[in-house]
Coordinates of C-alpha atoms in Angstrom, one line a residue:
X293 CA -7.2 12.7 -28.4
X294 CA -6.2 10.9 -25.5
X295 CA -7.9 8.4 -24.1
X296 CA -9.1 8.2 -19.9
X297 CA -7.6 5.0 -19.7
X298 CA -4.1 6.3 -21.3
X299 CA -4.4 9.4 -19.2
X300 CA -4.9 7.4 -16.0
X301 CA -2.1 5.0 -16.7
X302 CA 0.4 8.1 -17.9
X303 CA -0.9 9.8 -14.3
X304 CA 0.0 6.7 -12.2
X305 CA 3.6 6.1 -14.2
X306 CA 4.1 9.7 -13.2
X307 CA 3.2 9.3 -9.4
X308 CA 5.6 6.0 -9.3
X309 CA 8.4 8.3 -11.2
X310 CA 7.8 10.9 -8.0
X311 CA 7.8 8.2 -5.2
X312 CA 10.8 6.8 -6.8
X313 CA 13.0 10.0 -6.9
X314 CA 11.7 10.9 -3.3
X315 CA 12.2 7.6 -2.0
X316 CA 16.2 8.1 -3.4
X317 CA 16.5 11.5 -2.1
X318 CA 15.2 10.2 1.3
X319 CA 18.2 7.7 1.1
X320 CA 21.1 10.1 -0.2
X321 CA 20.1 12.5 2.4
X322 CA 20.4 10.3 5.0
X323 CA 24.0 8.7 3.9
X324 CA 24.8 12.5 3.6
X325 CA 23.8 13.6 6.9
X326 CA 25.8 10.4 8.2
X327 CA 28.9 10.7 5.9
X328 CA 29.5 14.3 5.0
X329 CA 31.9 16.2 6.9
X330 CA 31.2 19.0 9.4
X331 CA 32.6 22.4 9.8
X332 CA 33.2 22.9 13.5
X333 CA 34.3 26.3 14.3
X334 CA 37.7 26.8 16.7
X335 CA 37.3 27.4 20.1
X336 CA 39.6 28.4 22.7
X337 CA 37.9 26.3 25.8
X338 CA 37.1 22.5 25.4
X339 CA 33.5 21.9 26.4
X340 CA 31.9 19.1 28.0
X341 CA 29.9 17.6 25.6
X342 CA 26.1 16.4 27.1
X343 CA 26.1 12.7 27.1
X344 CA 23.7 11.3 24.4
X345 CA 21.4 8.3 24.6
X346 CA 22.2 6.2 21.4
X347 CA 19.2 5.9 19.2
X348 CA 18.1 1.8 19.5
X349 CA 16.1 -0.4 17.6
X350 CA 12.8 -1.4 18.3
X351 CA 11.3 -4.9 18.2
X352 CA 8.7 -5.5 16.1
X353 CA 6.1 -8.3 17.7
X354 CA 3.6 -10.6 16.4
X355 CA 1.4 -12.6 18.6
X356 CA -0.7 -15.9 18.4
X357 CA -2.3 -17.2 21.5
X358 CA -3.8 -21.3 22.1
X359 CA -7.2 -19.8 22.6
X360 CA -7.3 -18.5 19.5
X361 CA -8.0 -15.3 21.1
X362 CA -4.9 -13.3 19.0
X363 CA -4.0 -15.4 15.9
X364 CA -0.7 -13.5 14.3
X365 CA -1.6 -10.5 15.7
X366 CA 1.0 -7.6 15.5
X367 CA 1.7 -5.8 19.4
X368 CA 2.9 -2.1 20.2
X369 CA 6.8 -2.4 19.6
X370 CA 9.2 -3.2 22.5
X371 CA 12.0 -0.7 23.3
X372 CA 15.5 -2.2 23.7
X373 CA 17.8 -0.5 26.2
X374 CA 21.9 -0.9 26.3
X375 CA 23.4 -4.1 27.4
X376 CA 24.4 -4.1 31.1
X377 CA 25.5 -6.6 33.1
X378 CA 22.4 -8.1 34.5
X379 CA 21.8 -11.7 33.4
X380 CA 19.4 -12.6 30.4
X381 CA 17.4 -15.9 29.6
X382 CA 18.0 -15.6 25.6
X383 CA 21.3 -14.4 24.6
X384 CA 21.5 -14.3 20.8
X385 CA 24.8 -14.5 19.0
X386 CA 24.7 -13.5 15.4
X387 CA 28.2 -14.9 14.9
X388 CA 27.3 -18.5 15.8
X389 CA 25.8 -19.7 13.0
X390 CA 24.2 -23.1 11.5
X391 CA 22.0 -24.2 8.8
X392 CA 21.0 -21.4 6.1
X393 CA 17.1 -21.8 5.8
X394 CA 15.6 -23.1 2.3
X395 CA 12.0 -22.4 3.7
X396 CA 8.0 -23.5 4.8
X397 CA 5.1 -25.1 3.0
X398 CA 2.9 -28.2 2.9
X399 CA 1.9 -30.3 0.5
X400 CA -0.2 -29.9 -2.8
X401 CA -1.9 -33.5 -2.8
X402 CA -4.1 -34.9 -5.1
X403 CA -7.0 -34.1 -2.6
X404 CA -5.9 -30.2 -1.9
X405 CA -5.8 -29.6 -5.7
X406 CA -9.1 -30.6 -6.4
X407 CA -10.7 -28.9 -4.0
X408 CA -9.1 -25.2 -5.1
X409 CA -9.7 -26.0 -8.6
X410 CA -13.4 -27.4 -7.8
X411 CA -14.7 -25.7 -4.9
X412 CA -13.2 -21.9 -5.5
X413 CA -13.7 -20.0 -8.8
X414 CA -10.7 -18.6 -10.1
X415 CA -11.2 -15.2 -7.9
X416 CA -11.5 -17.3 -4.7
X417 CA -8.6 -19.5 -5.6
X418 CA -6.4 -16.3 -7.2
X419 CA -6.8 -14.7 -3.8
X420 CA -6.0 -17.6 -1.8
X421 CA -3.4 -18.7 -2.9
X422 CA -1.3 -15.1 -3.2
X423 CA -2.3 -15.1 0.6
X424 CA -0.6 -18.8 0.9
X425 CA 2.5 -18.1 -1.0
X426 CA 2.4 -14.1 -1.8
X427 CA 5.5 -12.4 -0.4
X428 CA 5.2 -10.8 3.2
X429 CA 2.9 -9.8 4.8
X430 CA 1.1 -13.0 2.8
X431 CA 2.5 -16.4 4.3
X432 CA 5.2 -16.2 1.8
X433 CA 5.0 -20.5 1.7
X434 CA 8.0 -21.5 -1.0
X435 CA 8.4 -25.0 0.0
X436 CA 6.0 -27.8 -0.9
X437 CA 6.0 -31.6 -1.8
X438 CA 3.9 -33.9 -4.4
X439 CA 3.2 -37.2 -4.8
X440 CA 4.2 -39.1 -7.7
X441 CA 0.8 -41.3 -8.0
X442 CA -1.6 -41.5 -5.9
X443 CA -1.3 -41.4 -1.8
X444 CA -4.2 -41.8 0.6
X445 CA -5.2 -38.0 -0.2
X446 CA -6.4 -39.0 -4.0
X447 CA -10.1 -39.4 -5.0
X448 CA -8.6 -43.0 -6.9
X449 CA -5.8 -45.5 -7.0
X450 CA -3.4 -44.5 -9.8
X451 CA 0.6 -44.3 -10.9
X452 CA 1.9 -43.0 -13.9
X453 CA 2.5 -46.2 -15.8
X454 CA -0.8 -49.0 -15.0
X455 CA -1.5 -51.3 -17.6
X456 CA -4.1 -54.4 -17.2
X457 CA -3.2 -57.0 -14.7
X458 CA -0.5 -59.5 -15.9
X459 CA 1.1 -57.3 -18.6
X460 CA 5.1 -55.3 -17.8
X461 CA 6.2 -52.4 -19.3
X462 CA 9.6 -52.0 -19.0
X463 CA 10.3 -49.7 -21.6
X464 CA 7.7 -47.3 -20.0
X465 CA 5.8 -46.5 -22.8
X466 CA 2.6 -46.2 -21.3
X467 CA 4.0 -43.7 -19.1
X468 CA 2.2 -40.6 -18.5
X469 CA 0.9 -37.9 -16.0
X470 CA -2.8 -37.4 -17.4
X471 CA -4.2 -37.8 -14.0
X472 CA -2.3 -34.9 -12.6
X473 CA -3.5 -32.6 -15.5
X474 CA -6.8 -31.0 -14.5
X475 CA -5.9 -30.2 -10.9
X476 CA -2.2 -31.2 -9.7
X477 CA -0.9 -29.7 -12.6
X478 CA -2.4 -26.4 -13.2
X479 CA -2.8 -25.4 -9.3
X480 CA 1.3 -25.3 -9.0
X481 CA 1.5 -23.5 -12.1
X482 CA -0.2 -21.1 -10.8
X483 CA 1.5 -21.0 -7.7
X484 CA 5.2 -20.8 -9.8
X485 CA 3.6 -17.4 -11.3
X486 CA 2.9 -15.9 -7.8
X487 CA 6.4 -17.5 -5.9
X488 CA 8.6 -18.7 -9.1
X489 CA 11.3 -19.7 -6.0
X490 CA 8.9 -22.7 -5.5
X491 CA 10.9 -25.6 -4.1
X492 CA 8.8 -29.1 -4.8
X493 CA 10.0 -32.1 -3.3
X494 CA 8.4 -35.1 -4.7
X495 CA 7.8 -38.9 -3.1
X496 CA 6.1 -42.1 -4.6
X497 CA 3.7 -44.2 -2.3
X498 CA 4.1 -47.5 -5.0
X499 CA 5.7 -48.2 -7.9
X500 CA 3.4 -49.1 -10.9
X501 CA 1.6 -52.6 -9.6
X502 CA 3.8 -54.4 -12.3
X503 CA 6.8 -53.6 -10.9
X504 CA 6.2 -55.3 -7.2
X505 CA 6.3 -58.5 -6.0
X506 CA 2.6 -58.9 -5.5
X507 CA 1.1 -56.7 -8.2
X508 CA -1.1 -54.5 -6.3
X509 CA -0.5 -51.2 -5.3
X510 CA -0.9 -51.4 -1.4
X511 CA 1.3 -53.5 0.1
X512 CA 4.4 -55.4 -1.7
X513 CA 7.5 -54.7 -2.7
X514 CA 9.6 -53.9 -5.8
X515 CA 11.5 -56.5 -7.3
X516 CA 15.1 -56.1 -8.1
X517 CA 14.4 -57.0 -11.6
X518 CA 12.9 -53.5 -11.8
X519 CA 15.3 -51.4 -9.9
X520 CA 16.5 -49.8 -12.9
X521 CA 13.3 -49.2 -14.7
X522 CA 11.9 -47.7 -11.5
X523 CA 14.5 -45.2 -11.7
X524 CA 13.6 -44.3 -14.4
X525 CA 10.3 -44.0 -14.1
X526 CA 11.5 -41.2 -11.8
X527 CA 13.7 -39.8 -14.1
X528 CA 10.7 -39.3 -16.4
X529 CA 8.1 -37.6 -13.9
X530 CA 11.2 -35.2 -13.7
X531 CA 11.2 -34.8 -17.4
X532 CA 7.6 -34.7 -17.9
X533 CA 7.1 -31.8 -15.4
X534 CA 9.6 -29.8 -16.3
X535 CA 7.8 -30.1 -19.4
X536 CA 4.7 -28.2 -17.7
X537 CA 7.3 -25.8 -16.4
X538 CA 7.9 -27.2 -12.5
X539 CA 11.1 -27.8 -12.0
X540 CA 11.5 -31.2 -9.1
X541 CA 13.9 -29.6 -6.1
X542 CA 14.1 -33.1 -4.9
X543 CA 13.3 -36.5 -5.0
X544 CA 12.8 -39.6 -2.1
X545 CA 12.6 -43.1 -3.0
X546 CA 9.9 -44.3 -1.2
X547 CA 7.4 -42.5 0.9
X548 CA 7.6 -44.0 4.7
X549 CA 9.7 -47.5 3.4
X550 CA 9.4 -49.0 6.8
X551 CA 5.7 -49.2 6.7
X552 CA 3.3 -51.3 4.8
X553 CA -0.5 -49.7 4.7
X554 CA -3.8 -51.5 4.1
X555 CA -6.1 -49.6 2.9
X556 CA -3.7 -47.1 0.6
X557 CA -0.9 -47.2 -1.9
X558 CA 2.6 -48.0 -0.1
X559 CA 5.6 -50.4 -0.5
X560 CA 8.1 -51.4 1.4
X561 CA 11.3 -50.3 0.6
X562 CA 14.6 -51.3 2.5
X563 CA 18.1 -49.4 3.6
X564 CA 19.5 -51.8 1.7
X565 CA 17.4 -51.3 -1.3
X566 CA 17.1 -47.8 -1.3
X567 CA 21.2 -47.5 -1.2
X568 CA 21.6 -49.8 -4.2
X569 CA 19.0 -47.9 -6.3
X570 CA 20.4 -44.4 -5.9
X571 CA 24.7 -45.9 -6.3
X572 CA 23.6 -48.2 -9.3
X573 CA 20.7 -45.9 -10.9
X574 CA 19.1 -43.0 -10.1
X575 CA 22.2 -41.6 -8.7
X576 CA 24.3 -42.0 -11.6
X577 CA 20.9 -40.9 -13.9
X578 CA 20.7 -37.4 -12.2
X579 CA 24.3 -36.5 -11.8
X580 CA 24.8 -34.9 -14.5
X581 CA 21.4 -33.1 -15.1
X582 CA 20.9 -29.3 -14.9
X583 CA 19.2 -27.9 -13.1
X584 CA 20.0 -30.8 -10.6
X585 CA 17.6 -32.8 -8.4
X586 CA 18.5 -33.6 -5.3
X587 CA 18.3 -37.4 -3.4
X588 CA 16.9 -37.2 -0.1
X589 CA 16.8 -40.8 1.7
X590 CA 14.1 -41.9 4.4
X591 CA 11.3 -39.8 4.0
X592 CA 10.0 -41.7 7.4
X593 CA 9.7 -41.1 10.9
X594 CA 12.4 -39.9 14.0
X595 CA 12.1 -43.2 15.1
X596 CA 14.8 -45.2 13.1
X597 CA 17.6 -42.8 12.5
X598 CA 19.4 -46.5 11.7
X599 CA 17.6 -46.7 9.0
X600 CA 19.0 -43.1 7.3
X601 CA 22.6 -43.9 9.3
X602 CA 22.5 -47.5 7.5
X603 CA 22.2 -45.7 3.6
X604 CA 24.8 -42.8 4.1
X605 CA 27.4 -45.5 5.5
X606 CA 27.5 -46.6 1.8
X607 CA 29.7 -44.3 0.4
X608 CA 28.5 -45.2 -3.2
X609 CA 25.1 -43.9 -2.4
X610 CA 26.1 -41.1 0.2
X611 CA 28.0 -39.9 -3.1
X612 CA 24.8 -38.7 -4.3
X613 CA 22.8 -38.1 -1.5
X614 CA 21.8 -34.3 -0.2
X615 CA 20.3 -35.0 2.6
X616 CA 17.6 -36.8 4.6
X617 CA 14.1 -36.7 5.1
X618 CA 12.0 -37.0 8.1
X619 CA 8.4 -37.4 9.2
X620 CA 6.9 -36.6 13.1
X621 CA 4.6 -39.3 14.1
X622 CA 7.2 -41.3 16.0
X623 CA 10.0 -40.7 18.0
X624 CA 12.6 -37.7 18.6
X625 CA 13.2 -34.8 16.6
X626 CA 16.5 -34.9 18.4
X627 CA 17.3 -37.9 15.9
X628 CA 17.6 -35.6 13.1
X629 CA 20.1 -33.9 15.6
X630 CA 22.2 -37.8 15.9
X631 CA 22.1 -38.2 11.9
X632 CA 23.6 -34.4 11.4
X633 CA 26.4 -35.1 13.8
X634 CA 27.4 -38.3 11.8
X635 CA 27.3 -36.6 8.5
X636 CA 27.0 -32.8 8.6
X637 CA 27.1 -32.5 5.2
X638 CA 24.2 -33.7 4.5
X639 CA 20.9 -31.7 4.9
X640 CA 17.6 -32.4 7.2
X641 CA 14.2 -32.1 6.1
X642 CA 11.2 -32.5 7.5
X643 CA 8.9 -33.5 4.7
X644 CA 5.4 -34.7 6.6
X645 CA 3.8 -33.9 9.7
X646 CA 0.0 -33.3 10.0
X647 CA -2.4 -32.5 13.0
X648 CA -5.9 -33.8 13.3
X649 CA -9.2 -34.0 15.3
X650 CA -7.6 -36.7 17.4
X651 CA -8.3 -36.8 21.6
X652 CA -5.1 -34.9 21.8
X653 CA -5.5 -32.1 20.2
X654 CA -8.6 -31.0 22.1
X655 CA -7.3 -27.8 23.0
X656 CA -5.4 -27.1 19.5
X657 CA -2.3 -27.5 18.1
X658 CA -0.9 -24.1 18.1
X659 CA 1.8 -24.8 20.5
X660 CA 2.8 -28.2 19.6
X661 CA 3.2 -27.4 16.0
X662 CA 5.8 -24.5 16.5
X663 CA 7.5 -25.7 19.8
X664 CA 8.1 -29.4 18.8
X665 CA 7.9 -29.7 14.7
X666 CA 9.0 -26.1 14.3
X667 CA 11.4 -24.6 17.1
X668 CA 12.9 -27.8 18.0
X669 CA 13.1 -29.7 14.6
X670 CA 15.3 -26.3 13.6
X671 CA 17.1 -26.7 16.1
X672 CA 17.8 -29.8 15.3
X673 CA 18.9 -28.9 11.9
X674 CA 16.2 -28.7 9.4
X675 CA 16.3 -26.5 6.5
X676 CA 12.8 -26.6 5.7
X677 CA 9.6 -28.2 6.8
X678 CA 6.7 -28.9 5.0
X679 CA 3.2 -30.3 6.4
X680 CA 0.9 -32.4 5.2
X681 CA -2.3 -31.6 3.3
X682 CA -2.8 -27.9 2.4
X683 CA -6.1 -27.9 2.2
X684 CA -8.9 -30.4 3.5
X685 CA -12.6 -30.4 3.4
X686 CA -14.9 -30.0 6.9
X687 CA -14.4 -34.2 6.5
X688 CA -11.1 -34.1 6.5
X689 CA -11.4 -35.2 2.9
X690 CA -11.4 -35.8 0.1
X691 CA -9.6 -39.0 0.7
X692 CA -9.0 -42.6 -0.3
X693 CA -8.6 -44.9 3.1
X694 CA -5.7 -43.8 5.6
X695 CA -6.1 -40.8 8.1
X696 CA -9.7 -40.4 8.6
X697 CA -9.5 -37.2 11.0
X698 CA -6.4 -35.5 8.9
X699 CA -6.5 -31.5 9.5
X700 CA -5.0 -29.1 6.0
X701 CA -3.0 -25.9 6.9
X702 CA -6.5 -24.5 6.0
X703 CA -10.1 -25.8 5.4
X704 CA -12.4 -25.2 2.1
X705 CA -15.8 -25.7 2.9
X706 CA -17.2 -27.8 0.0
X707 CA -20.4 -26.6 0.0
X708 CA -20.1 -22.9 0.4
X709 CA -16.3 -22.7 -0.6
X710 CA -15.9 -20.6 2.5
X711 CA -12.0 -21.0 3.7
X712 CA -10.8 -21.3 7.7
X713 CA -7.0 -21.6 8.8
X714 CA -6.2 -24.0 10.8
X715 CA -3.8 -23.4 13.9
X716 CA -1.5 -25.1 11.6
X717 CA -1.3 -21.9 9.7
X718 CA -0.4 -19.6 12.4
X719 CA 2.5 -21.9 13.5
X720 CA 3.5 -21.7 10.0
X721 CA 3.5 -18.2 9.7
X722 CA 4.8 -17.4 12.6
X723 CA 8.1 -18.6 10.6
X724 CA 7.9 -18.3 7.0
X725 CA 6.6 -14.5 7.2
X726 CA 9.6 -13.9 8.4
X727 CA 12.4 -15.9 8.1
X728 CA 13.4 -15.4 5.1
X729 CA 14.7 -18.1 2.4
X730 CA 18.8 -17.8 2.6
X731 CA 18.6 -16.4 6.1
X732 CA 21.2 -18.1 8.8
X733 CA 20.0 -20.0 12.3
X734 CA 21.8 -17.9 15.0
X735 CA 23.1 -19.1 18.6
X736 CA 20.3 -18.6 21.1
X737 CA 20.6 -19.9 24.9
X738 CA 17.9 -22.9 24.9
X739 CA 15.2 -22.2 27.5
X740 CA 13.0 -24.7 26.8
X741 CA 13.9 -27.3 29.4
X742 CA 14.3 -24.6 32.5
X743 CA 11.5 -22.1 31.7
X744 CA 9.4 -23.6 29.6
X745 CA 9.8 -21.0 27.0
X746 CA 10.9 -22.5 23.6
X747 CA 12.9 -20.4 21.2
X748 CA 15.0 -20.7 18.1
X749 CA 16.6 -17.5 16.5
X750 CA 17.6 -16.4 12.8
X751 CA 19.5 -13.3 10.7
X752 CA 17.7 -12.6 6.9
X753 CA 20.6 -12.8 4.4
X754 CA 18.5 -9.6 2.9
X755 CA 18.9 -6.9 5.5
X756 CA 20.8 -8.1 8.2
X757 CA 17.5 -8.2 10.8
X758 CA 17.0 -10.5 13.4
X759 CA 13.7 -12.8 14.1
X760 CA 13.1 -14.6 17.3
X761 CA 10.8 -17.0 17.6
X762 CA 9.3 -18.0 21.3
X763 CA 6.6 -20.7 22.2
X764 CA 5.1 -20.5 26.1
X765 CA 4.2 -23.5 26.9
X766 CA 3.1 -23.0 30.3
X767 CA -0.8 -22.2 31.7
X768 CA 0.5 -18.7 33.3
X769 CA 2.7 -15.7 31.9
X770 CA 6.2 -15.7 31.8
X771 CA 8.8 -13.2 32.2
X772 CA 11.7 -13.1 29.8
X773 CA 15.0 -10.9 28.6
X774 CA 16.5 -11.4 25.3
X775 CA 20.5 -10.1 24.7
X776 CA 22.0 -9.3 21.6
X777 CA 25.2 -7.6 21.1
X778 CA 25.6 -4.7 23.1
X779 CA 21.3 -4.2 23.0
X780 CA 18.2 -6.2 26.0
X781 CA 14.5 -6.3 25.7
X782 CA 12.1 -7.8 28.3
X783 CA 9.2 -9.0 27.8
X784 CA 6.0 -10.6 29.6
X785 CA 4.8 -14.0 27.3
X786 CA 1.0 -14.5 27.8
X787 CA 0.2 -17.7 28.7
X788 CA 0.1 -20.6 26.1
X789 CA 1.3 -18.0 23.7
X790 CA 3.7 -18.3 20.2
X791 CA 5.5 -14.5 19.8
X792 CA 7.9 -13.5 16.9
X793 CA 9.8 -10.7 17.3
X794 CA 11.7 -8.9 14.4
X795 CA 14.4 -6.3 14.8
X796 CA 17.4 -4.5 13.1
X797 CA 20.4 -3.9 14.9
X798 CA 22.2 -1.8 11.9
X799 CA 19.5 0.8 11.7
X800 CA 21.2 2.7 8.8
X801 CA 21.7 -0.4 6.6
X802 CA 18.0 -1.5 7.3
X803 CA 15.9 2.1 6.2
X804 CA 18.8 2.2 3.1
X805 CA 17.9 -1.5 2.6
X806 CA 14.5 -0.9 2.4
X807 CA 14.4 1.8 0.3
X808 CA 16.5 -0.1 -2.6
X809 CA 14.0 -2.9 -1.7
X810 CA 11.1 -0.1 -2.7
X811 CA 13.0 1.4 -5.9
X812 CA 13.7 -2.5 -7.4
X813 CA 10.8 -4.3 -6.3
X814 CA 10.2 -7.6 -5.2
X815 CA 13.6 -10.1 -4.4
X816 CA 14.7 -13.2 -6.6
X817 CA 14.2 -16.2 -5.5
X818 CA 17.3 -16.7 -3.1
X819 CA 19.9 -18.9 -4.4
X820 CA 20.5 -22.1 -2.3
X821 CA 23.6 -24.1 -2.2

């Protein structure tokens, strides 16, 4: 006798089996009625053929407005027409092509993990975060960064290796992570089940207090004595989470070296220091580990690209250095822009930038989020950017002295557990729903200084499409035309208004494309060099 359950599940394997073989006839059909030759019967007159429009792609659009009127709202597609001669504002060129995209996120601090694991159940916090790092159309978030110890977004003052006041350990045998094992822990393991292409990169705010010059956590600095031992106390928060199954994509030094807080964990940390840790240490330490860690250097603001220039011009720490790091509360993203040109090879980050209930962001930070961290801080050759907290409280909290008016990507209410997104997470997925990780930044004409219309342009590695990504700043509408090959749109940008626009100028490849993408489910994780 069989069972309801059995029956059910043999009467849903069966509808896949159909939807399968349809969805493969759909696609041999098609390659046939492109591919197979036609019998044309001889004439004695040549006809005139009737000219035929050639069939175009539409744009797909998504819309996000400052009032908060439209947040990531999908519009009516936009036909293209053939390329003519008329003039455009945006001419994209799919053959000019830059960094290769690792990806989005924000950070899972101490703060953000307690609150999913305390304030949601596991349904709540399930949901939540398949919407946060789910594959399109969820956020599809695959970048994020931890702190190794505790930063001003912990509910205490910890690293991995205190012992009472006066005592060393240099052999590290008090080391451990048991303060990251009931929320840290256990939240990105859960996150590595729903997006196992996680990339985590990881920072320390202060060595253990015995390993600094004044033996506190805030303030100080680490004494040379220790250089070694600190690295590998790094080396072994590598280990021990891989031993919980996270693997570390990589590592800074120091969070923000060149400042000193007072009322949170921090140490200064110089160019000169952090060059002769990673050429004498941790370099050496991690070169020959698989999978490998990458160095990243800075981890601090746009205002002292010196400081970045200063390590890489020591060739035996550039050796091991991947790229560098930057945060957005001072200066020019067009730094990370001076830093590339001196050393393409390495890669640019942005690893920290958060909004807030401050005076200037009375209106919201929609548009400064994707024109200036986003739009131009691609531009200017990140890879990936990843924001601060990723979830706050309506106090901007939990949190242990620093930023007092801090805003998360979203908000968990901690009485009701109710969530809210932040503008933060519209300018977020404006991007990461839809660049994809592996895809290329492509040439696009730079209207942001003329018109007042930012934009920064991409092609997916996957299927070949093409996403454009515009920011109106300006209080009324504005008109643009976007080129691409031999295909124009126009459009009309509402005022104060993010758009992404998706399209696929290889029609064939993109319905065959997506109809392998249906037959073999979900992608790997991409594979970045």
């Amino acid at each position: 006798m069989i069972n309801a359950t059995s029956a059910k599940d043999e009467g849903r394997s069966d509808s896949s089996r159909v939807a399968v073989v349809f969805i493969a006839l759909i696609v041999l059909l098609t390659l046939a009625a492109l591919f197979a030759p036609r019998f044309r019967q001889p004439t004695v007159e040549a006809k005139v053929a009737p000219s035929v429009r050639p069939i175009m792609p539409a744009v797909e659009l998504w819309l996000s407005t400052a009032d908060r009127r439209l947040k990531l709202m999908p519009q009516p597609d936009i036909e293209m027409s053939a390329q003519d001669s008329s003039p455009a504002d945006v001419v994209i060129d799919v053959n000019a092509k830059y960094q290769t995209m690792t990806g989005f996120g924000a950070a899972m601090t101490d703060s953000s993990a307690w609150l999913l694991q305390n304030k949601l159940n596991a349904l709540q916090r399930n949901a939540l975060l398949h919407e946060l790092y789910g594959p399109p159309p969820n956020l599809n978030l695959n970048m994020m960064r931890l702190t190794i110890g505790a930063s001003d977004f912990s509910l205490k003052f910890y690293t991995l290796d205190d012992i009472p006041f006066g005592q060393t350990d240099p052999s590290l045998q008090h080391f451990n992570v048991a303060a990251n094992l009931e929320d840290v822990i256990p939240t990105v393991r859960e996150i590595l089940s729903i997006n196992p292409g996680l990339l985590i990169v990881a920072s320390p705010w202060s060595a253990p207090a015995w390993m600094k010059t004044n033996e506190n956590l805030i303030g100080g600095e680490l004494l040379e004595q220790y250089e070694s031992t600190y690295a590998d106390y790094l080396v072994k928060y590598l280990d021990a989470y891989r031993g919980y199954g996270i693997p570390i994509f990589a590592l800074t030094l120091q969070n923000e070296p060149r400042f000193t807080p007072i009322t949170y964990p921090g140490m200064a940390m110089s160019a000169e220091t952090r060059a002769r840790i990673v050429a004498q240490y941790l370099g050496p330490k991690l070169a020959g580990r698989k999978p490998r860690t990458r160095i990243l250097d800075w981890d601090h603001n746009w205002s002292h690209p010196e400081e970045p220039l200063s390590v890489l011009a020591d060739p035996d720490a550039s050796r091991y250095i991947d790229g560098v790091a930057w945060h957005c509360y001072e200066g020019s993203q067009h730094e990370q822009g001076r830093v590339h040109r001196a050393y393409p090879q390495k890669d640019t980050y942005i690893t920290e930038c958060s909004g807030g209930d401050w005076p200037l962001s009375m209106n919201g930070e929609l548009l400064w989020f994707t024109r200036n961290l986003l739009v131009t801080g691609i531009r200017q050759w990140a890879r990936g950017a990843i924001y601060w907290n990723l979830a706050l409280d309506e106090d901007h909290g939990p949190h242990f002295g620093g930023c007092v008016a801090c805003n998360g990507v979203i908000a968990i209410d901690s009485q009701t557990g109710s969530v809210s997104r932040n503008d933060e997470y519209y300018a977020l997925a404006h991007f990461s729903r839809f660049v994809l990780p592996g895809a290329v930044r492509v040439s696009s004409t730079d209207t942001d200084a003329d018109k007042g219309i930012a934009n920064v342009a991409f092609r997916n590695a996957f299927d070949g499409s093409i996403v454009l990504v515009m920011v109106n700043i300006n209080a009324n509408a504005r008109h643009v035309s976007v080129v691409e090959g031999r295909t124009r749109f126009e459009y009309t940008m509402p005022p104060e208004s993010v758009a992404t626009f998706v399209w696929n100028p290889d029609l064939v490849s993109a319905w065959i494309q997506r109809a392998l993408g249906w037959l073999r489910g979900p992608l790997p994780p991409a594979r970045l060099e």
